[in-house]
Amino acid sequence: RRRVLSGIQPTSDSFHLGNYLGAVKQWVELQEDFDAYYFIPDMHAITVPFEPKQLRERTRRSVAQLLAVGVDPQKATIYAQSQVPEISQLNWVLTCITGFGEASRMTQFKDKSAKAGQDAAGVGLFTYPILMAADILAFQVDAVPVGEDQRQHLELTRDLAQRFNKRFGASFTVPMPHIVEEFAKIYDLQNPTAKMSKSADSDAGLVNLLDDPKRSAKKIRSAVTDNDRVIAFDRENKPGVSNLLTIQSALTGRGVDEIVASYDGKGYGDLKVDTAEILTDFVTPLRGKVEEILADPTYLDTIMSDGAARAREIASATLADVYDKVGFVAP
Ligand code: TYM
């Protein structure tokens, strides 16, 4: 079976709507037809300021959220990155075939380090994309379902795989990004030309799945739109309206055109109220489910350790081949 893999960082108490619509929703669909690997990159999470106790809690919380939205541990292999040491071992080999200039061109590093301030940014933030390449290449995956902001990291991953294969002989599957254009970038509700992100200056435009549904509905109803009154999909000229249409389309499965047609003769108020209602219906059961799952941490830990054991089988085969190819002596 073809294989997919993806990760979501445990850097917040809740996934946001962008994480879900841009990536995790695809994970749930793909687990039906692919051999799926979904993991929590806790090692990536320590590239920014963190608290140990909170990190462990958020790792479990992230798994609980995956289960609550429909990731099925019978179908997908679920683990924390730190539980699979082969990833770190492969990371070093990949680090040594990555150019300094190549790593310096990663826009997410430039953005994040600018935000942190020159000296506050650690080297881990700089080498982050190489660890991400190791996450993927260790598993010989065909496709990686992510949002638009990960595209450049996926390109680096492909470059590194091709470079290694060329120099040392076929070793890695060269993965394709799986980016669903319509939903790959969900925008900030208050600033609809910027992506929805937990690190925005204000959280007024950010919808967390586990927030009080009333609060999230209010955020949707207060979304920035524009000064004319036409409900149409036009990202250039009507980014706010287009974002609401995208969100509604993703949550209902209806096409944007069909939704636009249904608003003939109606106004922005209707669009906002409806979108808020649709969101409310989606998030309302989630909090309870997550709390229920979290009440049994042993269950969560078992899912992760079972997943990690399966993941290590695959990653260790890749690593043994790579170590041999680069000329390390047998263990
Ligand atoms: P992370 O944790 O920032 O985000 C998880 C996923 O959510 C997507 N996403 C969005 N999609 C649409 N609209 C948005 N506004 C939005 N914001 C976030 C992200 O593209 C991502 O797919 N580096 C990764 C984690 C990672 C990983 C990996 C992913 C580590 N190793 C290996 C895939 C494969 C990250 O920081 O995602």
mmCIF file of C-alpha atoms and ligand atoms in Angstrom:
data_model
loop_
_atom_site.group_PDB
_atom_site.id
_atom_site.type_symbol
_atom_site.label_atom_id
_atom_site.label_comp_id
_atom_site.label_asym_id
_atom_site.label_seq_id
_atom_site.Cartn_x
_atom_site.Cartn_y
_atom_site.Cartn_z
ATOM 1 C CA ARG A 1 0.000 0.000 0.000
ATOM 2 C CA ARG A 2 1.076 3.543 -0.659
ATOM 3 C CA ARG A 3 2.220 5.389 2.413
ATOM 4 C CA VAL A 4 1.384 8.846 3.842
ATOM 5 C CA LEU A 5 2.924 10.613 6.796
ATOM 6 C CA SER A 6 2.404 13.931 8.529
ATOM 7 C CA GLY A 7 2.911 15.710 11.844
ATOM 8 C CA ILE A 8 1.423 18.484 13.953
ATOM 9 C CA GLN A 9 3.421 20.317 16.609
ATOM 10 C CA PRO A 10 2.380 20.148 20.286
ATOM 11 C CA THR A 11 2.976 23.866 20.793
ATOM 12 C CA SER A 12 -0.521 24.830 21.845
ATOM 13 C CA ASP A 13 -3.419 23.461 23.898
ATOM 14 C CA SER A 14 -5.660 23.251 20.876
ATOM 15 C CA PHE A 15 -5.399 22.727 17.145
ATOM 16 C CA HIS A 16 -6.698 25.735 15.239
ATOM 17 C CA LEU A 17 -9.080 25.741 12.320
ATOM 18 C CA GLY A 18 -6.212 26.155 9.833
ATOM 19 C CA ASN A 19 -4.442 23.049 11.162
ATOM 20 C CA TYR A 20 -7.630 21.072 10.892
ATOM 21 C CA LEU A 21 -8.935 22.200 7.505
ATOM 22 C CA GLY A 22 -5.497 22.493 5.878
ATOM 23 C CA ALA A 23 -4.054 19.215 7.120
ATOM 24 C CA VAL A 24 -5.662 17.008 9.762
ATOM 25 C CA LYS A 25 -8.972 16.677 7.930
ATOM 26 C CA GLN A 26 -7.011 15.227 5.006
ATOM 27 C CA TRP A 27 -5.272 12.803 7.360
ATOM 28 C CA VAL A 28 -8.616 11.375 8.411
ATOM 29 C CA GLU A 29 -9.594 10.804 4.784
ATOM 30 C CA LEU A 30 -6.241 9.384 3.695
ATOM 31 C CA GLN A 31 -6.056 6.763 6.457
ATOM 32 C CA GLU A 32 -8.767 4.842 4.599
ATOM 33 C CA ASP A 33 -6.641 4.159 1.528
ATOM 34 C CA PHE A 34 -3.047 4.614 2.633
ATOM 35 C CA ASP A 35 -0.672 3.094 5.109
ATOM 36 C CA ALA A 36 -0.744 6.175 7.345
ATOM 37 C CA TYR A 37 1.798 7.549 9.852
ATOM 38 C CA TYR A 38 0.716 10.510 11.943
ATOM 39 C CA PHE A 39 2.997 11.813 14.627
ATOM 40 C CA ILE A 40 3.562 14.575 17.147
ATOM 41 C CA PRO A 41 6.880 16.335 16.480
ATOM 42 C CA ASP A 42 7.768 17.050 20.100
ATOM 43 C CA MET A 43 11.422 17.531 19.130
ATOM 44 C CA HIS A 44 10.436 20.316 16.773
ATOM 45 C CA ALA A 45 8.451 21.842 19.628
ATOM 46 C CA ILE A 46 11.616 22.501 21.660
ATOM 47 C CA THR A 47 13.045 24.788 18.948
ATOM 48 C CA VAL A 48 10.981 27.559 20.548
ATOM 49 C CA PRO A 49 10.527 28.407 24.265
ATOM 50 C CA PHE A 50 8.688 25.598 26.084
ATOM 51 C CA GLU A 51 7.824 24.121 29.491
ATOM 52 C CA PRO A 52 8.618 20.398 30.001
ATOM 53 C CA LYS A 53 5.449 19.507 31.890
ATOM 54 C CA GLN A 54 3.302 21.409 29.437
ATOM 55 C CA LEU A 55 5.065 19.815 26.476
ATOM 56 C CA ARG A 56 4.286 16.291 27.662
ATOM 57 C CA GLU A 57 0.699 17.279 28.347
ATOM 58 C CA ARG A 58 0.312 18.899 24.949
ATOM 59 C CA THR A 59 1.720 15.851 23.214
ATOM 60 C CA ARG A 60 -1.011 13.716 24.791
ATOM 61 C CA ARG A 61 -3.566 16.425 24.116
ATOM 62 C CA SER A 62 -2.590 16.493 20.464
ATOM 63 C CA VAL A 63 -3.107 12.753 20.152
ATOM 64 C CA ALA A 64 -6.460 13.097 21.936
ATOM 65 C CA GLN A 65 -7.493 15.738 19.397
ATOM 66 C CA LEU A 66 -6.447 13.547 16.487
ATOM 67 C CA LEU A 67 -8.606 10.739 17.852
ATOM 68 C CA ALA A 68 -11.513 13.118 18.530
ATOM 69 C CA VAL A 69 -11.613 14.317 14.914
ATOM 70 C CA GLY A 70 -11.467 10.792 13.562
ATOM 71 C CA VAL A 71 -7.899 9.560 13.235
ATOM 72 C CA ASP A 72 -8.223 5.860 13.993
ATOM 73 C CA PRO A 73 -5.354 4.076 15.755
ATOM 74 C CA GLN A 74 -6.477 0.827 14.068
ATOM 75 C CA LYS A 75 -5.828 2.399 10.684
ATOM 76 C CA ALA A 76 -3.030 4.857 11.321
ATOM 77 C CA THR A 77 0.237 4.496 13.197
ATOM 78 C CA ILE A 78 0.423 7.256 15.831
ATOM 79 C CA TYR A 79 3.536 8.179 17.807
ATOM 80 C CA ALA A 80 5.640 10.988 19.231
ATOM 81 C CA GLN A 81 8.761 11.869 17.266
ATOM 82 C CA SER A 82 11.042 11.545 20.304
ATOM 83 C CA GLN A 83 9.973 7.903 20.684
ATOM 84 C CA VAL A 84 11.659 7.033 17.393
ATOM 85 C CA PRO A 85 15.389 7.700 17.888
ATOM 86 C CA GLU A 86 16.195 6.594 14.327
ATOM 87 C CA ILE A 87 14.738 9.905 13.134
ATOM 88 C CA SER A 88 17.399 11.833 15.060
ATOM 89 C CA GLN A 89 20.113 9.532 13.779
ATOM 90 C CA LEU A 90 19.044 10.035 10.189
ATOM 91 C CA ASN A 91 18.769 13.756 10.888
ATOM 92 C CA TRP A 92 22.535 13.992 11.367
ATOM 93 C CA VAL A 93 23.352 12.343 8.065
ATOM 94 C CA LEU A 94 20.909 14.637 6.257
ATOM 95 C CA THR A 95 22.340 17.667 8.079
ATOM 96 C CA CYS A 96 25.711 16.851 6.583
ATOM 97 C CA ILE A 97 24.398 16.882 3.013
ATOM 98 C CA THR A 98 22.468 20.138 3.467
ATOM 99 C CA GLY A 99 24.061 23.362 2.289
ATOM 100 C CA PHE A 100 24.258 26.256 4.717
ATOM 101 C CA GLY A 101 22.877 28.600 2.058
ATOM 102 C CA GLU A 102 20.131 26.152 1.233
ATOM 103 C CA ALA A 103 19.013 26.043 4.872
ATOM 104 C CA SER A 104 19.294 29.839 5.103
ATOM 105 C CA ARG A 105 16.710 30.251 2.360
ATOM 106 C CA MET A 106 13.888 28.662 4.357
ATOM 107 C CA THR A 107 11.307 31.413 4.710
ATOM 108 C CA GLN A 108 9.730 29.967 7.839
ATOM 109 C CA PHE A 109 13.093 30.176 9.607
ATOM 110 C CA LYS A 110 13.513 33.762 8.449
ATOM 111 C CA ASP A 111 10.053 34.686 9.741
ATOM 112 C CA LYS A 112 10.359 32.859 13.052
ATOM 113 C CA SER A 113 13.875 34.043 13.825
ATOM 114 C CA ALA A 114 12.961 37.627 12.948
ATOM 115 C CA LYS A 115 10.100 37.357 15.410
ATOM 116 C CA ALA A 116 12.264 35.819 18.149
ATOM 117 C CA GLY A 117 15.050 38.364 17.633
ATOM 118 C CA GLN A 118 18.541 37.519 16.325
ATOM 119 C CA ASP A 119 20.010 36.103 19.528
ATOM 120 C CA ALA A 120 16.863 34.434 20.845
ATOM 121 C CA ALA A 121 16.624 32.140 17.815
ATOM 122 C CA GLY A 122 18.391 28.845 18.496
ATOM 123 C CA VAL A 123 20.302 26.674 16.044
ATOM 124 C CA GLY A 124 17.466 24.147 16.332
ATOM 125 C CA LEU A 125 15.157 26.601 14.653
ATOM 126 C CA PHE A 126 17.647 26.846 11.808
ATOM 127 C CA THR A 127 18.033 23.082 11.319
ATOM 128 C CA TYR A 128 14.326 22.401 11.904
ATOM 129 C CA PRO A 129 13.568 21.650 8.219
ATOM 130 C CA ILE A 130 16.309 19.007 8.081
ATOM 131 C CA LEU A 131 14.778 17.183 11.040
ATOM 132 C CA MET A 132 11.487 17.391 9.187
ATOM 133 C CA ALA A 133 13.135 15.779 6.150
ATOM 134 C CA ALA A 134 14.334 12.977 8.446
ATOM 135 C CA ASP A 135 10.781 12.541 9.798
ATOM 136 C CA ILE A 136 9.608 11.895 6.274
ATOM 137 C CA LEU A 137 12.504 10.105 4.582
ATOM 138 C CA ALA A 138 12.920 7.566 7.396
ATOM 139 C CA PHE A 139 9.545 6.146 6.395
ATOM 140 C CA GLN A 140 9.821 5.945 2.592
ATOM 141 C CA VAL A 141 6.556 7.791 2.173
ATOM 142 C CA ASP A 142 4.769 8.586 -1.060
ATOM 143 C CA ALA A 143 2.793 11.624 0.063
ATOM 144 C CA VAL A 144 2.802 14.189 2.856
ATOM 145 C CA PRO A 145 -0.523 15.933 3.560
ATOM 146 C CA VAL A 146 0.239 19.483 4.759
ATOM 147 C CA GLY A 147 -0.881 23.073 4.404
ATOM 148 C CA GLU A 148 0.673 25.557 1.997
ATOM 149 C CA ASP A 149 3.158 26.880 4.570
ATOM 150 C CA GLN A 150 5.030 23.554 4.542
ATOM 151 C CA ARG A 151 5.585 23.467 0.775
ATOM 152 C CA GLN A 152 9.123 24.818 0.902
ATOM 153 C CA HIS A 153 10.093 22.297 3.575
ATOM 154 C CA LEU A 154 8.760 19.536 1.364
ATOM 155 C CA GLU A 155 10.850 20.823 -1.522
ATOM 156 C CA LEU A 156 13.962 20.686 0.655
ATOM 157 C CA THR A 157 13.012 17.145 1.671
ATOM 158 C CA ARG A 158 12.739 16.117 -1.972
ATOM 159 C CA ASP A 159 16.051 17.793 -2.828
ATOM 160 C CA LEU A 160 17.834 16.000 0.007
ATOM 161 C CA ALA A 161 16.335 12.647 -0.981
ATOM 162 C CA GLN A 162 17.382 13.076 -4.597
ATOM 163 C CA ARG A 163 20.847 14.286 -3.640
ATOM 164 C CA PHE A 164 21.435 11.315 -1.346
ATOM 165 C CA ASN A 165 20.066 8.836 -3.874
ATOM 166 C CA LYS A 166 22.288 10.241 -6.603
ATOM 167 C CA ARG A 167 25.442 10.182 -4.533
ATOM 168 C CA PHE A 168 24.977 6.938 -2.596
ATOM 169 C CA GLY A 169 22.468 4.941 -4.652
ATOM 170 C CA ALA A 170 18.699 4.564 -4.380
ATOM 171 C CA SER A 171 17.841 4.788 -0.680
ATOM 172 C CA PHE A 172 14.853 7.095 -0.239
ATOM 173 C CA THR A 173 11.422 7.363 -1.773
ATOM 174 C CA VAL A 174 11.072 10.937 -3.039
ATOM 175 C CA PRO A 175 7.822 12.149 -1.403
ATOM 176 C CA MET A 176 5.132 14.276 -3.033
ATOM 177 C CA PRO A 177 3.456 17.057 -1.075
ATOM 178 C CA HIS A 178 -0.277 16.427 -0.747
ATOM 179 C CA ILE A 179 -1.638 19.973 -0.613
ATOM 180 C CA VAL A 180 -5.355 20.493 -1.251
ATOM 181 C CA GLU A 181 -5.248 23.917 -2.899
ATOM 182 C CA GLU A 182 -8.715 25.118 -1.834
ATOM 183 C CA PHE A 183 -8.086 24.505 1.852
ATOM 184 C CA ALA A 184 -4.280 24.713 2.100
ATOM 185 C CA LYS A 185 -4.307 28.221 3.496
ATOM 186 C CA ILE A 186 -6.982 29.335 5.932
ATOM 187 C CA TYR A 187 -6.625 33.015 6.711
ATOM 188 C CA ASP A 188 -6.753 35.056 9.897
ATOM 189 C CA LEU A 189 -10.342 36.282 10.387
ATOM 190 C CA GLN A 190 -9.197 39.793 11.286
ATOM 191 C CA ASN A 191 -6.378 39.989 8.786
ATOM 192 C CA PRO A 192 -7.539 37.831 5.875
ATOM 193 C CA THR A 193 -4.395 38.179 3.792
ATOM 194 C CA ALA A 194 -2.264 36.533 6.530
ATOM 195 C CA LYS A 195 -2.536 32.832 7.339
ATOM 196 C CA MET A 196 -4.380 31.842 10.479
ATOM 197 C CA SER A 197 -1.621 31.191 12.991
ATOM 198 C CA LYS A 198 -1.253 30.768 16.736
ATOM 199 C CA SER A 199 1.652 33.230 16.657
ATOM 200 C CA ALA A 200 -0.330 36.160 15.250
ATOM 201 C CA ASP A 201 -0.118 39.341 17.325
ATOM 202 C CA SER A 202 -3.773 39.140 18.272
ATOM 203 C CA ASP A 203 -5.890 36.005 18.661
ATOM 204 C CA ALA A 204 -9.083 37.717 17.488
ATOM 205 C CA GLY A 205 -8.692 36.130 14.062
ATOM 206 C CA LEU A 206 -7.751 32.666 15.342
ATOM 207 C CA VAL A 207 -10.286 29.890 15.912
ATOM 208 C CA ASN A 208 -9.095 27.180 18.298
ATOM 209 C CA LEU A 209 -11.076 23.965 17.994
ATOM 210 C CA LEU A 210 -11.237 23.550 21.766
ATOM 211 C CA ASP A 211 -12.230 27.098 22.678
ATOM 212 C CA ASP A 212 -15.710 27.817 23.983
ATOM 213 C CA PRO A 213 -17.871 27.452 20.840
ATOM 214 C CA LYS A 214 -19.647 30.701 21.718
ATOM 215 C CA ARG A 215 -16.359 32.545 21.606
ATOM 216 C CA SER A 216 -15.404 30.998 18.259
ATOM 217 C CA ALA A 217 -18.820 31.739 16.771
ATOM 218 C CA LYS A 218 -18.415 35.344 17.838
ATOM 219 C CA LYS A 219 -15.014 35.529 16.169
ATOM 220 C CA ILE A 220 -16.549 34.287 12.915
ATOM 221 C CA ARG A 221 -19.401 36.794 13.163
ATOM 222 C CA SER A 222 -16.828 39.564 13.692
ATOM 223 C CA ALA A 223 -14.679 38.515 10.727
ATOM 224 C CA VAL A 224 -13.323 41.329 8.594
ATOM 225 C CA THR A 225 -14.966 41.443 5.162
ATOM 226 C CA ASP A 226 -15.000 44.423 2.789
ATOM 227 C CA ASN A 227 -17.005 47.461 1.807
ATOM 228 C CA ASP A 228 -19.200 46.221 -0.981
ATOM 229 C CA ARG A 229 -22.081 43.860 -0.511
ATOM 230 C CA VAL A 230 -21.494 41.140 -3.028
ATOM 231 C CA ILE A 231 -20.935 37.590 -1.850
ATOM 232 C CA ALA A 232 -18.438 36.200 -4.345
ATOM 233 C CA PHE A 233 -15.292 34.094 -4.240
ATOM 234 C CA ASP A 234 -12.367 36.358 -5.129
ATOM 235 C CA ARG A 235 -9.223 35.913 -3.041
ATOM 236 C CA GLU A 236 -7.563 39.015 -4.480
ATOM 237 C CA ASN A 237 -10.309 41.542 -3.933
ATOM 238 C CA LYS A 238 -12.489 39.854 -1.342
ATOM 239 C CA PRO A 239 -10.113 37.889 0.910
ATOM 240 C CA GLY A 240 -12.343 37.986 4.004
ATOM 241 C CA VAL A 241 -15.479 36.815 2.228
ATOM 242 C CA SER A 242 -13.507 34.185 0.321
ATOM 243 C CA ASN A 243 -12.058 32.868 3.574
ATOM 244 C CA LEU A 244 -15.522 32.456 5.113
ATOM 245 C CA LEU A 245 -16.726 30.701 1.964
ATOM 246 C CA THR A 246 -13.707 28.396 2.090
ATOM 247 C CA ILE A 247 -14.323 27.556 5.746
ATOM 248 C CA GLN A 248 -17.976 26.867 5.098
ATOM 249 C CA SER A 249 -17.153 24.735 2.083
ATOM 250 C CA ALA A 250 -14.577 22.676 3.982
ATOM 251 C CA LEU A 251 -16.910 22.067 6.931
ATOM 252 C CA THR A 252 -19.951 21.136 4.851
ATOM 253 C CA GLY A 253 -18.374 19.419 1.856
ATOM 254 C CA ARG A 254 -20.380 21.699 -0.462
ATOM 255 C CA GLY A 255 -18.621 23.427 -3.361
ATOM 256 C CA VAL A 256 -17.881 27.142 -3.075
ATOM 257 C CA ASP A 257 -19.912 27.911 -6.231
ATOM 258 C CA GLU A 258 -22.968 26.206 -4.826
ATOM 259 C CA ILE A 259 -22.593 28.128 -1.570
ATOM 260 C CA VAL A 260 -22.179 31.445 -3.386
ATOM 261 C CA ALA A 261 -25.322 30.748 -5.432
ATOM 262 C CA SER A 262 -27.279 30.049 -2.246
ATOM 263 C CA TYR A 263 -26.572 33.607 -1.043
ATOM 264 C CA ASP A 264 -28.173 35.271 -4.019
ATOM 265 C CA GLY A 265 -29.960 38.323 -2.638
ATOM 266 C CA LYS A 266 -28.485 37.885 0.849
ATOM 267 C CA GLY A 267 -25.790 39.826 2.707
ATOM 268 C CA TYR A 268 -22.575 39.402 4.682
ATOM 269 C CA GLY A 269 -24.545 39.142 7.894
ATOM 270 C CA ASP A 270 -26.189 35.955 6.639
ATOM 271 C CA LEU A 271 -22.879 34.497 5.513
ATOM 272 C CA LYS A 272 -21.302 35.160 8.900
ATOM 273 C CA VAL A 273 -24.208 33.868 10.953
ATOM 274 C CA ASP A 274 -24.425 30.667 8.887
ATOM 275 C CA THR A 275 -20.683 30.045 8.967
ATOM 276 C CA ALA A 276 -20.638 30.624 12.726
ATOM 277 C CA GLU A 277 -23.461 28.108 13.128
ATOM 278 C CA ILE A 278 -21.775 25.490 10.983
ATOM 279 C CA LEU A 279 -18.578 25.933 12.961
ATOM 280 C CA THR A 280 -20.477 25.671 16.248
ATOM 281 C CA ASP A 281 -22.015 22.369 15.170
ATOM 282 C CA PHE A 282 -18.587 21.036 14.306
ATOM 283 C CA VAL A 283 -16.677 22.119 17.436
ATOM 284 C CA THR A 284 -19.350 21.617 20.094
ATOM 285 C CA PRO A 285 -18.892 17.847 20.529
ATOM 286 C CA LEU A 286 -15.085 18.034 20.288
ATOM 287 C CA ARG A 287 -14.226 19.406 23.722
ATOM 288 C CA GLY A 288 -16.169 16.700 25.505
ATOM 289 C CA LYS A 289 -14.600 13.991 23.379
ATOM 290 C CA VAL A 290 -11.084 15.279 23.994
ATOM 291 C CA GLU A 291 -11.653 15.481 27.759
ATOM 292 C CA GLU A 292 -13.053 11.971 27.752
ATOM 293 C CA ILE A 293 -10.026 10.600 25.909
ATOM 294 C CA LEU A 294 -7.623 12.561 28.124
ATOM 295 C CA ALA A 295 -9.196 11.056 31.214
ATOM 296 C CA ASP A 296 -7.380 7.849 30.302
ATOM 297 C CA PRO A 297 -3.724 8.810 29.785
ATOM 298 C CA THR A 298 -2.683 5.154 29.867
ATOM 299 C CA TYR A 299 -4.779 4.527 26.782
ATOM 300 C CA LEU A 300 -3.092 7.427 25.002
ATOM 301 C CA ASP A 301 0.356 6.316 26.066
ATOM 302 C CA THR A 302 -0.345 2.790 24.843
ATOM 303 C CA ILE A 303 -1.441 4.072 21.439
ATOM 304 C CA MET A 304 1.792 6.048 21.177
ATOM 305 C CA SER A 305 4.109 3.301 22.368
ATOM 306 C CA ASP A 306 2.461 0.712 20.096
ATOM 307 C CA GLY A 307 2.704 3.176 17.222
ATOM 308 C CA ALA A 308 6.319 3.968 18.010
ATOM 309 C CA ALA A 309 7.235 0.276 17.997
ATOM 310 C CA ARG A 310 5.759 -0.128 14.521
ATOM 311 C CA ALA A 311 7.343 3.102 13.336
ATOM 312 C CA ARG A 312 10.774 2.043 14.576
ATOM 313 C CA GLU A 313 10.668 -1.130 12.517
ATOM 314 C CA ILE A 314 10.443 0.898 9.335
ATOM 315 C CA ALA A 315 12.744 3.719 10.360
ATOM 316 C CA SER A 316 15.458 1.338 11.531
ATOM 317 C CA ALA A 317 15.503 -0.463 8.180
ATOM 318 C CA THR A 318 16.008 2.869 6.405
ATOM 319 C CA LEU A 319 18.663 3.909 8.887
ATOM 320 C CA ALA A 320 20.634 0.664 8.576
ATOM 321 C CA ASP A 321 20.746 1.082 4.808
ATOM 322 C CA VAL A 322 21.806 4.733 5.071
ATOM 323 C CA TYR A 323 24.509 4.043 7.670
ATOM 324 C CA ASP A 324 25.878 1.279 5.488
ATOM 325 C CA LYS A 325 25.813 3.418 2.349
ATOM 326 C CA VAL A 326 27.708 6.324 3.913
ATOM 327 C CA GLY A 327 30.396 3.960 5.189
ATOM 328 C CA PHE A 328 29.755 3.675 8.918
ATOM 329 C CA VAL A 329 31.009 0.418 10.451
ATOM 330 C CA ALA A 330 28.383 -2.166 11.387
ATOM 331 C CA PRO A 331 27.073 -1.794 14.969
HETATM 332 P P1 TYM B 1 2.305 22.818 12.309
HETATM 333 O O1 TYM B 1 2.254 22.092 13.589
HETATM 334 O O2 TYM B 1 2.662 24.264 12.335
HETATM 335 O O3 TYM B 1 0.916 22.714 11.560
HETATM 336 C C1 TYM B 1 0.269 21.467 11.343
HETATM 337 C C2 TYM B 1 -0.364 21.455 9.964
HETATM 338 O O4 TYM B 1 -1.318 22.520 9.831
HETATM 339 C C3 TYM B 1 -1.074 23.228 8.626
HETATM 340 N N1 TYM B 1 -1.496 24.630 8.791
HETATM 341 C C4 TYM B 1 -2.385 25.256 8.014
HETATM 342 N N2 TYM B 1 -3.096 24.836 6.948
HETATM 343 C C5 TYM B 1 -3.947 25.732 6.386
HETATM 344 N N3 TYM B 1 -4.113 26.992 6.837
HETATM 345 C C6 TYM B 1 -3.424 27.465 7.895
HETATM 346 N N4 TYM B 1 -3.606 28.696 8.326
HETATM 347 C C7 TYM B 1 -2.509 26.575 8.534
HETATM 348 N N5 TYM B 1 -1.680 26.691 9.603
HETATM 349 C C8 TYM B 1 -1.072 25.492 9.742
HETATM 350 C C9 TYM B 1 0.417 23.097 8.395
HETATM 351 O O5 TYM B 1 0.766 23.323 7.044
HETATM 352 C C10 TYM B 1 0.669 21.674 8.833
HETATM 353 O O6 TYM B 1 0.398 20.767 7.794
HETATM 354 N N6 TYM B 1 6.719 21.516 10.392
HETATM 355 C C11 TYM B 1 5.362 21.059 10.622
HETATM 356 C C12 TYM B 1 5.285 19.816 11.473
HETATM 357 C C13 TYM B 1 6.107 18.682 10.969
HETATM 358 C C14 TYM B 1 5.814 17.854 9.852
HETATM 359 C C15 TYM B 1 6.855 16.909 9.772
HETATM 360 C C16 TYM B 1 4.769 17.850 8.918
HETATM 361 C C17 TYM B 1 7.259 18.217 11.524
HETATM 362 N N7 TYM B 1 7.713 17.152 10.798
HETATM 363 C C18 TYM B 1 6.881 15.927 8.763
HETATM 364 C C19 TYM B 1 4.807 16.881 7.907
HETATM 365 C C20 TYM B 1 5.846 15.934 7.839
HETATM 366 C C21 TYM B 1 4.606 22.170 11.330
HETATM 367 O O7 TYM B 1 5.183 23.010 11.954
HETATM 368 O O8 TYM B 1 3.268 22.062 11.273
#
